[in-house]
CSV table of C-alpha atoms in Angstrom, one decimal:
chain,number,residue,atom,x,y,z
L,10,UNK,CA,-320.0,48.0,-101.6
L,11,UNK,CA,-321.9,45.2,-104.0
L,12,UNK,CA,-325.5,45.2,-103.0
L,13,UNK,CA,-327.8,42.7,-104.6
L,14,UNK,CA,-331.0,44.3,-106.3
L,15,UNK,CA,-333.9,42.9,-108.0
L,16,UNK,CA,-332.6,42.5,-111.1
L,17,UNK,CA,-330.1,40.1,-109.8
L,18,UNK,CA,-332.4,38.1,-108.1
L,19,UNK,CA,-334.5,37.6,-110.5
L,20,UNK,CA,-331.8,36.5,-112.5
L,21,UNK,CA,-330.5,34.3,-109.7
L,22,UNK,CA,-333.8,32.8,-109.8
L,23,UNK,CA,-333.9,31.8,-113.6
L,24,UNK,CA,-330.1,30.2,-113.0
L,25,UNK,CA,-332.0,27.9,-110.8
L,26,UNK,CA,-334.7,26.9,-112.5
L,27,UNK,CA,-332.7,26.3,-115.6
L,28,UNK,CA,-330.2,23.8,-113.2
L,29,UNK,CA,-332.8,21.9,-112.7
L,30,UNK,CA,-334.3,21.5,-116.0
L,31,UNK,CA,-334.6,17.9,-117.8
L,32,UNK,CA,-335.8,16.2,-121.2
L,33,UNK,CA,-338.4,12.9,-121.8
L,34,UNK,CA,-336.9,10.2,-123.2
L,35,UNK,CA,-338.2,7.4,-125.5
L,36,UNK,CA,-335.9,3.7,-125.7
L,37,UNK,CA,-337.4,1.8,-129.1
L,38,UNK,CA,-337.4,-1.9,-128.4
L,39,UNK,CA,-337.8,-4.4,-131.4
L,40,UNK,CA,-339.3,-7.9,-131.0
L,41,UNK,CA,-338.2,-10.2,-131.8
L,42,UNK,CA,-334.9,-9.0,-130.9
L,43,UNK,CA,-332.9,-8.9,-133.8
L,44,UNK,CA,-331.6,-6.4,-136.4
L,45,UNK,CA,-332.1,-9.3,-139.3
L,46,UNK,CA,-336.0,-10.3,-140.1
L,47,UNK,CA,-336.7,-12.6,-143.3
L,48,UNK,CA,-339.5,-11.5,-145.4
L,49,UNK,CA,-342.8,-12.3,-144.5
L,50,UNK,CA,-342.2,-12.2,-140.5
L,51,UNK,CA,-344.0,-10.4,-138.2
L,52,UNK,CA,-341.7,-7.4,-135.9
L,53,UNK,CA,-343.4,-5.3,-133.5
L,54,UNK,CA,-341.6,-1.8,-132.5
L,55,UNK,CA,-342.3,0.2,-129.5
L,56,UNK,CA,-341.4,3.3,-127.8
L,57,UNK,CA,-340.9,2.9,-124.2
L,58,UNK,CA,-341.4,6.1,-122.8
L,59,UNK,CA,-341.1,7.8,-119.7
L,60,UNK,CA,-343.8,10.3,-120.2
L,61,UNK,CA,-346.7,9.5,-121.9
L,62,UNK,CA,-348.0,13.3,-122.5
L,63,UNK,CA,-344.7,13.8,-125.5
L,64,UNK,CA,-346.4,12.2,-127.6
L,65,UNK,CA,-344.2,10.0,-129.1
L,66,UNK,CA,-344.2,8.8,-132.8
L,67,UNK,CA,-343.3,5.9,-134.7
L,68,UNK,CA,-341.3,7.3,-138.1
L,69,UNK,CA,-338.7,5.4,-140.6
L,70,UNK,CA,-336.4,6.2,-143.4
L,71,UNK,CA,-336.1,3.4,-145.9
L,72,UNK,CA,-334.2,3.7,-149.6
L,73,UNK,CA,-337.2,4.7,-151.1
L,74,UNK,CA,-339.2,6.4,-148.1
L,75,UNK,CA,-337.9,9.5,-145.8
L,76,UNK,CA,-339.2,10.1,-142.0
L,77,UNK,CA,-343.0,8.1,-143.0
L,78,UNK,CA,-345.2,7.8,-140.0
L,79,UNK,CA,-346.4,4.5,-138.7
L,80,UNK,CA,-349.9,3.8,-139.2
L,81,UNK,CA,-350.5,6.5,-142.2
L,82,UNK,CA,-347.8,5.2,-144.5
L,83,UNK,CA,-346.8,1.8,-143.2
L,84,UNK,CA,-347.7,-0.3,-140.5
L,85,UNK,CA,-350.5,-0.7,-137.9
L,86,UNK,CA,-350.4,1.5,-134.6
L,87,UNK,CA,-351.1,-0.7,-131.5
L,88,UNK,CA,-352.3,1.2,-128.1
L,89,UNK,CA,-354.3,4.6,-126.9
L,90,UNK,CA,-351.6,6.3,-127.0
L,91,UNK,CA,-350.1,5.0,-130.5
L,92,UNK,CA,-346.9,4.1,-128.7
L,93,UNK,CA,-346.6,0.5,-130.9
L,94,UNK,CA,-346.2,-0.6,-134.4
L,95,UNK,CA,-346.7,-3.9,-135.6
L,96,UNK,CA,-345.3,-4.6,-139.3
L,97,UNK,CA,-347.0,-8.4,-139.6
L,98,UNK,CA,-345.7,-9.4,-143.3
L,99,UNK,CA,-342.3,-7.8,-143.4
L,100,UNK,CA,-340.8,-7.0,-146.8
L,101,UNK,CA,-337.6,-6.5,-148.3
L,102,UNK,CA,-338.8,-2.6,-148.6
L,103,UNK,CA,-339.0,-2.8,-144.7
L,104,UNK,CA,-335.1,-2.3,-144.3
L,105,UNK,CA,-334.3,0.9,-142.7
L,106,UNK,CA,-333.7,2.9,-140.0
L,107,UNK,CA,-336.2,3.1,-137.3
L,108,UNK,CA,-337.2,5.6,-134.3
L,109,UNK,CA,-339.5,7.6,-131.9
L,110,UNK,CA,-340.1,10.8,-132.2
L,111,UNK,CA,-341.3,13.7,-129.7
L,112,UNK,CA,-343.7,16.7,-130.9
L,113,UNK,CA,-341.9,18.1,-128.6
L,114,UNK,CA,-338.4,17.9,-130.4
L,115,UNK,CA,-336.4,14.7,-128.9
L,116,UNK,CA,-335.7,11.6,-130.5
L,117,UNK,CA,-334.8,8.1,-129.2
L,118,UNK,CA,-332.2,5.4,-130.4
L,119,UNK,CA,-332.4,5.2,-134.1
L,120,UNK,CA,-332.6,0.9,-135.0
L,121,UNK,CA,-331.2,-0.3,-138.0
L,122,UNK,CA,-333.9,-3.4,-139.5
L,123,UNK,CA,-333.1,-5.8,-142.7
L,124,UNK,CA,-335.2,-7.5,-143.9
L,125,UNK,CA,-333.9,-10.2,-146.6
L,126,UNK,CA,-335.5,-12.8,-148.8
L,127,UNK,CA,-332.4,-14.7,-147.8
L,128,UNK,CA,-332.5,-18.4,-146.4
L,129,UNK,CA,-329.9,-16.7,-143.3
L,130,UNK,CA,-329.9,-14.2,-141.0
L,131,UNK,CA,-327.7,-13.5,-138.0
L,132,UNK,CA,-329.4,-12.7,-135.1
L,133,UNK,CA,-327.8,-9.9,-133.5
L,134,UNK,CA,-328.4,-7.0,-130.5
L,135,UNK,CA,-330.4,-4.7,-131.8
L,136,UNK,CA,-329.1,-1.6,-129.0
L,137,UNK,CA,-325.3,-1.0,-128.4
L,138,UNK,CA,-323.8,-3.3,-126.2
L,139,UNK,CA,-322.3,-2.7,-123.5
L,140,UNK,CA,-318.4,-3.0,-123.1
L,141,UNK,CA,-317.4,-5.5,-121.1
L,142,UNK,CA,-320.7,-7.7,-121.3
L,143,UNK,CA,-320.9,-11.1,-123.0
L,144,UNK,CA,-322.5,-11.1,-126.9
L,145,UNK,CA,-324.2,-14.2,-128.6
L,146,UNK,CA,-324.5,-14.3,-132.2
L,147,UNK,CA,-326.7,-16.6,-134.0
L,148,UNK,CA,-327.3,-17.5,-137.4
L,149,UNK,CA,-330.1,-19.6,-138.3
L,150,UNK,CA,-331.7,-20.7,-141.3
L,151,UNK,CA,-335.9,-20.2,-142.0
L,152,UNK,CA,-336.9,-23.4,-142.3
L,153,UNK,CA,-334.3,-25.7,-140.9
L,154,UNK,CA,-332.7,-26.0,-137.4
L,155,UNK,CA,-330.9,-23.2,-136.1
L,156,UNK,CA,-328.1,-25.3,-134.6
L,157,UNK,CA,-326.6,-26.3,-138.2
L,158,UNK,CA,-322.6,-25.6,-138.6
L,159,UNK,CA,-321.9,-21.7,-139.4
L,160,UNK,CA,-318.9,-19.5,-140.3
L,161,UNK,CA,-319.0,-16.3,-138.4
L,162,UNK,CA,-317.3,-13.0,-140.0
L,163,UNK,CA,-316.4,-9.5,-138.8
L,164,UNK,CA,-315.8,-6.7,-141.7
L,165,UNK,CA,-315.2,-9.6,-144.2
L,166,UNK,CA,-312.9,-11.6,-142.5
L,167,UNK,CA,-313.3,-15.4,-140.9
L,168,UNK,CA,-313.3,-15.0,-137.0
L,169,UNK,CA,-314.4,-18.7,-136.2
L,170,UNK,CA,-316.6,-21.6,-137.4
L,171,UNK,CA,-318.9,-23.1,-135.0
L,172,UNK,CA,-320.2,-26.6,-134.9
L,173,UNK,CA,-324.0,-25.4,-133.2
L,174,UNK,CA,-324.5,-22.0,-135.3
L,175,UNK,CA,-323.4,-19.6,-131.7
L,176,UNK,CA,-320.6,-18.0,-131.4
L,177,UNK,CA,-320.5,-15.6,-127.9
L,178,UNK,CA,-318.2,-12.7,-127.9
L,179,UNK,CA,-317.1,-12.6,-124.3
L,180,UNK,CA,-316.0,-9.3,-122.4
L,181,UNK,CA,-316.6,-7.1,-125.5
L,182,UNK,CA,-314.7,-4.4,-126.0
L,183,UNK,CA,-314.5,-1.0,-128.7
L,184,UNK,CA,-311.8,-3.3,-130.8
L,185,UNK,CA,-315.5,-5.5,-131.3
L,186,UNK,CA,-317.1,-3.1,-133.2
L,187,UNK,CA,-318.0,-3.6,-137.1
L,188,UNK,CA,-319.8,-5.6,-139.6
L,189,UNK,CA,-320.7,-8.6,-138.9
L,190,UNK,CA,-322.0,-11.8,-140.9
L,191,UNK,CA,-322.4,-15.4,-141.0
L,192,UNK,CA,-322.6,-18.7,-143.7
L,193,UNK,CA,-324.2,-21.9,-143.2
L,194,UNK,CA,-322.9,-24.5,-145.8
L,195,UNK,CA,-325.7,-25.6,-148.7
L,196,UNK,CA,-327.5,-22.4,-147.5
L,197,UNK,CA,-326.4,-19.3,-148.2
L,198,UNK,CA,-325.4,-16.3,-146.3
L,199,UNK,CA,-326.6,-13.8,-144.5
L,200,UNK,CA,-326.6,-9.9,-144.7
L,201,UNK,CA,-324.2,-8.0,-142.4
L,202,UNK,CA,-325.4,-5.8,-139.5
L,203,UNK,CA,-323.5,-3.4,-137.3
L,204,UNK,CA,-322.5,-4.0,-133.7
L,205,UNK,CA,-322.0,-1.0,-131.6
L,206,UNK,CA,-320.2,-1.1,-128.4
L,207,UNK,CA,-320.2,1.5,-125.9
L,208,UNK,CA,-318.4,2.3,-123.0
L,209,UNK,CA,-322.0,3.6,-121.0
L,210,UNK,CA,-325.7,3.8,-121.4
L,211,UNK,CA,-326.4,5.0,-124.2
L,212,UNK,CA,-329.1,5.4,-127.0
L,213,UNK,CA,-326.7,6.1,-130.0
L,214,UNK,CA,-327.6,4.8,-133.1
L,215,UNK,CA,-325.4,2.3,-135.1
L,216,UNK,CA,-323.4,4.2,-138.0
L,217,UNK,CA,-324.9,3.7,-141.9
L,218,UNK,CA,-324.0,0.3,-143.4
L,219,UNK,CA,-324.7,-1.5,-146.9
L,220,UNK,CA,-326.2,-4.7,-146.2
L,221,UNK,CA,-326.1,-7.5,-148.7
L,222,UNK,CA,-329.3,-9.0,-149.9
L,223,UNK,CA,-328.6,-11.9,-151.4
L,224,UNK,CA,-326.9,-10.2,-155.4
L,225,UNK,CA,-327.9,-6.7,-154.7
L,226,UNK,CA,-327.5,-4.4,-151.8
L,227,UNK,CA,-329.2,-1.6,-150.1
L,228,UNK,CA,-327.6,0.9,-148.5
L,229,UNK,CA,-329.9,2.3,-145.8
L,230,UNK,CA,-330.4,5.9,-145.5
L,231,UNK,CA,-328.2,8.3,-142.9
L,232,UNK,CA,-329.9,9.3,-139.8
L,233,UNK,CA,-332.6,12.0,-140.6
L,234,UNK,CA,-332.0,16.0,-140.5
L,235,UNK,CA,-334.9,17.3,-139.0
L,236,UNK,CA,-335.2,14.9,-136.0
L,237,UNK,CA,-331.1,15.8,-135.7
L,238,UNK,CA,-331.7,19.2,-135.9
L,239,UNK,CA,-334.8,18.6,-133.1
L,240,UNK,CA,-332.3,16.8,-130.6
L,241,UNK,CA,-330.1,20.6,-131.7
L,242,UNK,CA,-332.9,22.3,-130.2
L,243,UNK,CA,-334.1,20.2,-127.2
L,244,UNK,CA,-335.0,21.4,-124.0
L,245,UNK,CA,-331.8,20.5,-123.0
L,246,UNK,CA,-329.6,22.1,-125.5
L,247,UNK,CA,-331.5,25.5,-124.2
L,248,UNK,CA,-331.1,25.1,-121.2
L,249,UNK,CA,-327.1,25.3,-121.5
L,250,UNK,CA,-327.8,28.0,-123.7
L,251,UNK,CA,-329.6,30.3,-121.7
L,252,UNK,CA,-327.8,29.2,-118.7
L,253,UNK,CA,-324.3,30.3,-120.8
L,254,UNK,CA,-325.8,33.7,-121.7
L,255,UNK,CA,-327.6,34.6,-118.7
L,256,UNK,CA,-323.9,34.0,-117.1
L,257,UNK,CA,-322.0,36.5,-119.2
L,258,UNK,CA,-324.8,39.4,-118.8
L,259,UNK,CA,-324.5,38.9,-115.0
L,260,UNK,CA,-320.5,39.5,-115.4
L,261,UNK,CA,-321.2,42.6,-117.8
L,262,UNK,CA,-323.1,44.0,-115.4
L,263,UNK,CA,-321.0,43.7,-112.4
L,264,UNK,CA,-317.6,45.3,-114.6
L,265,UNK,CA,-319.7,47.9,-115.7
L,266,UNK,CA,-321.3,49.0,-112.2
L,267,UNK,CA,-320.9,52.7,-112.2
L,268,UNK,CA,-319.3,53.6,-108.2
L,269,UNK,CA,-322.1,54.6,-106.0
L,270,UNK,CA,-320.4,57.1,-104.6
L,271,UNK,CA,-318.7,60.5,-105.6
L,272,UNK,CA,-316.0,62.0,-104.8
L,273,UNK,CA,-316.2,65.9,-103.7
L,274,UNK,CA,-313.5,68.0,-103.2
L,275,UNK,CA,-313.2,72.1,-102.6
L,276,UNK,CA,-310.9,73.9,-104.8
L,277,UNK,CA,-310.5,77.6,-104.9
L,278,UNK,CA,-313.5,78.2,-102.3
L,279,UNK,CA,-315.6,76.2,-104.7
L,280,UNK,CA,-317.6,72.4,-104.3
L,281,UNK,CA,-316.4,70.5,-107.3
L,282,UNK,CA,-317.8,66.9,-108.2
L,283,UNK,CA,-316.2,66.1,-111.1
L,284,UNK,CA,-312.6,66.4,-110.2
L,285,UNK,CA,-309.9,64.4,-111.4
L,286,UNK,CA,-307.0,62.5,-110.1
L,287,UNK,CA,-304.4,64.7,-111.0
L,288,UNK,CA,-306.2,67.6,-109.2
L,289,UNK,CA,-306.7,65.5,-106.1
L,290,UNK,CA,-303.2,64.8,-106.0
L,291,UNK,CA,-302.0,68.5,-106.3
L,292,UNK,CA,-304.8,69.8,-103.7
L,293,UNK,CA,-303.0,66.9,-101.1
L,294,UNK,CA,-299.8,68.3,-101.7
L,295,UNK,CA,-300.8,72.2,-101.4
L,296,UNK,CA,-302.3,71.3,-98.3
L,297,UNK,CA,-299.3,69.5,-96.5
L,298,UNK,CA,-296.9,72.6,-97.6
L,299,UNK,CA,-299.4,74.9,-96.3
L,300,UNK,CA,-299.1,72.8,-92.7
L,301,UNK,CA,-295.3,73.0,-92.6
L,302,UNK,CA,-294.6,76.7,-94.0
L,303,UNK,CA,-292.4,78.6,-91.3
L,304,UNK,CA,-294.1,81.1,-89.6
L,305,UNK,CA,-293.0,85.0,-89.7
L,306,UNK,CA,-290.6,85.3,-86.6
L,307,UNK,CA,-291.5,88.4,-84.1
L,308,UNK,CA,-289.6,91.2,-84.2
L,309,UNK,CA,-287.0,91.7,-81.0
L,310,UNK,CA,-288.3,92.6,-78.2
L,311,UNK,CA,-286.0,95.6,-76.4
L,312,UNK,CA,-286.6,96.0,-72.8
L,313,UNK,CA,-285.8,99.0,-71.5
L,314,UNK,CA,-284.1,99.8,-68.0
L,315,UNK,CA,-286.4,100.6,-65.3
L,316,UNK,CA,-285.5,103.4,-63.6
């Protein structure tokens, strides 16, 4: 019969506990929103975070830079709890990928920034988009009107020209993923930036992309290892983990319960313990012959005449 002991209670107890375990999570907002910036603009970035005790932190990897800190290598940190960063004369050397960062291991969404000494920029969602939703794209010029004619392009193809400089993207879906880009006549054109669409809530960060600035180009640097390797090792992550092996030395220990009971038997006048099954099954059959044997018939009985 399987009896619960202390042991398994205890473990019982850690299953739960684990269940119920969750991770802070940072969402980096830009503003303005837009993944394009020209040089010399101001662009604020902040971690909105649900719990302000992680300690979240303002880092960037840039073609020349790799995981720099706001406010000790670049930028100026903006509240008590250094939750901000304001960049207020952007340069070219801005362009990279952007995020918050937990001492406590988690990461938010990663933002991809270019900044360009261009005359154009498309204005573009910074976040994924979601599928289904409508998307406006707008390329503008710095010092003119933003509602001059443009060409709009996805992955280096003409999609439309519009009169105003908007195009909208209605019900987006995964086939509206990729590079996008635009042209104003007598101006120029602007970089490309990557549009992620996503089928849910999510803070994953658009793929690595070579943006053209103006004759050259700058391909911005891939996602960074150790705040990877940090999500690898979240609270989360260990929580399966444990949870996973705390489940397979509850099963090895139930296979391997030893019987809590033994089985006795007497053989030969004797209390044996360790008896096997062969032997019980030998003893069983002695004993039912021994119940059926004939027994000796009595010898005649002669009754003599009485006289």
């Amino acid at each position: 019969m399987f009896t619960s002991n202390q042991p398994e209670c205890h473990f019982s107890l850690v299953l739960i506990s684990l269940l119920s375990c969750s991770t802070n999570q940072a969402r980096l907002t830009v503003s303005p929103s837009s993944s394009q910036i020209f040089k010399g603009d101001f662009v604020s970035l902040s971690c909105e975070e649900d719990d302000s005790s992680a300690g979240w932190t303002l880092r960037r990897n840039t073609s020349t830079q790799h995981r720099t800190q706001c406010g000790v290598e670049w930028g100026t940190t903006v509240g008590s709890a250094n939750c901000s960063c304001n960049i207020t004369n952007t340069y070219k050397s801005d362009s990279g990928v952007y995020w918050c960062e937990s001492r406590e291991g988690p990461i938010s969404n990663m933002v991809n920034l270019t900044v360009t000494g261009g005359s154009v920029i498309l204005q573009s969602p910074v976040l994924p988009v979601m599928e289904g939703d409508d998307v406006t794209l707008l390329c503008k010029t710095k010092t003119t009107p933003s509602n001059l004619p443009a060409a709009f392009y996805k992955d280096g193809s003409l999609i439309r020209k519009q009169p105003t400089g908007h195009m909208t993207i209605q019900h987006v879906s995964r086939s509206d993923e990729g590079l996008y880009k635009c042209d104003i006549s007598g101006h120029g054109e602007s970089p490309s930036s990557w549009i992620t669409v996503t089928g849910e809530h999510t803070t994953t960060p658009p793929p690595t992309s070579t943006s053209p600035l103006g004759s050259t180009s700058i391909t911005l640097p891939p996602s960074p290892s150790p705040p990877v390797l940090s999500v690898l090792s979240s609270v989360g992550s260990v929580c399966v983990v444990v949870l996973l092996v705390l489940l397979v030395l509850l099963v090895r220990r139930y296979v391997h319960r030893k019987p809590e009971g033994r089985v006795s038997i007497a053989v030969d006048s004797t209390v044996r313990t360790d008896v096997s099954y062969e032997e019980i099954i030998i003893v069983k059959e002695t004993e039912k012959k021994s119940k059926t044997r004939d027994f000796k018939p009595e010898p005649d009985v002669v009754y003599s005449s009485l006289k």
